[in-house]
Amino acid sequence: MLRSLSCSMLVFAVVAGCGNSGPAVVPVEGRLTLDGNSLANKSLMFTPIESTPGQGAGGMSDAEGKFTLKAMVPGATKEYEGVIPGRYRVTVFEPLLSGDVAAAETDGEPAAALAPDMSRRKSEISAIYRTEQSPLIVDVPESGGEVVVELKSNPSS
């Protein structure tokens, strides 16, 4: 009996110690602009540089250019809103699928699947912002907060 109780307590202690509270992230919201105007429906990737730990974070700008970052955690079973404080290189790119796929009209019948428009469109984003050499650097403070990611149509000027 005592042996069974000891084994049960040991198993409980091991299982209780296996909890993962996730990375120590801080909430970060922001605004994406191009030449001072809101830039809608773009994907952002925050890649850690220098000694910043973690895998980075990503987000998508809404119709008003606003975004919320979500930490990338390998093997995670839930989303972690925010990012680990530190320095990040930001890349901005067109999403693979546009959000403007309209639903088909039906009279209560199942709708046919609609394929998104995969035609090549000219990107609003200069190529330099879409590469690992992006000049966009953002420092996320220990308290998190708001960041503005400002792009220029002609980044060399």
XYZ file of C-alpha atoms in Angstrom:
157
model
C 0.000 0.000 0.000
C 2.753 2.425 0.984
C 4.700 1.451 -2.113
C 1.661 2.079 -4.339
C 1.084 5.484 -2.736
C 4.754 6.408 -3.197
C 4.642 5.451 -6.881
C 1.438 7.435 -7.388
C 2.957 10.519 -5.763
C 6.101 10.178 -7.890
C 4.054 9.946 -11.103
C 1.983 12.976 -10.044
C 5.129 15.003 -9.305
C 6.651 14.152 -12.685
C 3.460 14.973 -14.598
C 2.928 18.214 -12.672
C 6.472 19.281 -13.500
C 5.937 18.755 -17.221
C 3.724 21.786 -17.716
C 4.931 24.281 -20.303
C 3.981 27.852 -19.657
C 5.570 28.805 -22.976
C 8.123 31.480 -23.732
C 8.298 34.737 -21.776
C 6.623 36.923 -24.384
C 5.356 40.488 -24.165
C 2.337 41.757 -26.110
C 3.208 43.696 -29.257
C 0.789 45.396 -31.589
C 1.753 47.586 -34.464
C 0.949 49.416 -37.619
C 2.384 48.782 -41.077
C 2.702 51.748 -43.426
C 3.959 52.447 -46.943
C 4.988 56.071 -47.477
C 2.950 56.996 -44.394
C -0.250 55.258 -45.545
C -1.662 52.101 -43.956
C -0.600 48.916 -45.741
C -3.330 46.272 -45.590
C -3.245 42.487 -45.813
C 0.504 41.905 -45.690
C 2.432 39.242 -43.780
C 5.158 40.305 -41.362
C 7.962 38.135 -40.008
C 10.062 39.244 -37.031
C 13.346 37.280 -37.069
C 15.565 37.533 -33.965
C 19.023 39.024 -34.505
C 22.089 39.534 -32.364
C 21.520 37.790 -29.016
C 17.712 37.767 -29.035
C 16.493 34.265 -28.082
C 13.587 32.372 -29.602
C 12.267 31.671 -33.073
C 10.703 35.068 -33.740
C 7.109 36.026 -34.411
C 4.715 36.750 -37.212
C 1.551 38.626 -37.951
C -0.756 39.888 -40.683
C -1.845 43.476 -41.189
C -5.582 44.131 -41.309
C -7.447 46.596 -43.542
C -6.081 49.493 -41.458
C -2.497 48.228 -41.421
C -2.742 47.070 -37.796
C -1.190 43.785 -36.681
C -0.657 41.696 -33.544
C 2.428 39.505 -33.242
C 2.255 35.827 -32.343
C 5.411 34.048 -31.183
C 6.634 31.085 -33.206
C 7.129 28.166 -30.832
C 8.157 24.847 -32.426
C 5.886 22.016 -31.323
C 3.455 24.339 -29.532
C -0.169 23.262 -29.328
C -1.471 26.790 -28.823
C -0.700 30.326 -29.977
C 1.381 32.673 -27.860
C 0.391 36.282 -28.446
C 3.449 38.475 -28.306
C 7.174 38.143 -28.805
C 10.278 37.755 -26.651
C 11.808 41.200 -25.958
C 14.865 41.948 -28.091
C 16.035 43.057 -31.534
C 14.393 41.802 -34.738
C 14.850 42.088 -38.491
C 11.434 42.525 -40.101
C 10.484 41.137 -43.489
C 7.187 42.062 -45.118
C 5.646 40.157 -47.988
C 2.467 39.437 -49.873
C 0.488 36.532 -48.380
C 0.334 33.357 -50.467
C -3.452 33.601 -50.665
C -5.392 36.817 -50.812
C -8.281 37.262 -48.425
C -10.652 38.377 -51.154
C -12.025 35.004 -52.259
C -15.785 35.528 -52.375
C -18.307 32.883 -51.368
C -20.476 31.469 -54.132
C -24.210 32.161 -54.103
C -26.220 29.041 -53.307
C -29.845 28.204 -52.634
C -29.166 26.006 -49.636
C -27.043 23.646 -51.730
C -23.388 22.975 -51.002
C -21.248 25.510 -52.824
C -18.529 24.532 -55.220
C -15.030 25.183 -53.945
C -13.620 28.424 -55.272
C -9.988 28.622 -56.224
C -8.173 31.757 -55.112
C -6.680 34.034 -57.751
C -3.102 32.796 -58.021
C -2.133 35.085 -60.898
C 1.056 37.043 -60.442
C 0.310 40.528 -59.219
C 2.864 43.292 -58.908
C 3.836 43.595 -55.274
C 3.343 46.898 -53.491
C 6.371 46.013 -51.403
C 9.908 46.776 -52.588
C 12.000 43.606 -52.959
C 14.482 44.707 -50.263
C 11.793 44.386 -47.567
C 11.035 40.798 -48.632
C 14.559 39.442 -48.114
C 16.825 38.458 -45.242
C 18.705 41.713 -45.909
C 15.671 43.827 -45.042
C 16.785 47.140 -43.533
C 13.817 47.094 -41.137
C 15.054 46.645 -37.556
C 12.699 46.792 -34.562
C 13.636 46.770 -30.881
C 10.943 45.238 -28.671
C 11.250 46.558 -25.092
C 10.785 44.432 -21.963
C 7.304 45.928 -21.568
C 6.184 45.242 -25.151
C 3.862 47.863 -26.594
C 3.291 49.357 -30.020
C 5.651 49.431 -32.971
C 5.362 51.133 -36.334
C 6.915 49.410 -39.334
C 7.439 52.065 -42.005
C 8.164 51.084 -45.604
C 9.072 53.395 -48.479
C 8.159 52.912 -52.141
C 11.733 53.846 -53.005
C 13.855 52.680 -50.043
C 17.101 54.062 -51.495
C 15.946 57.678 -51.126
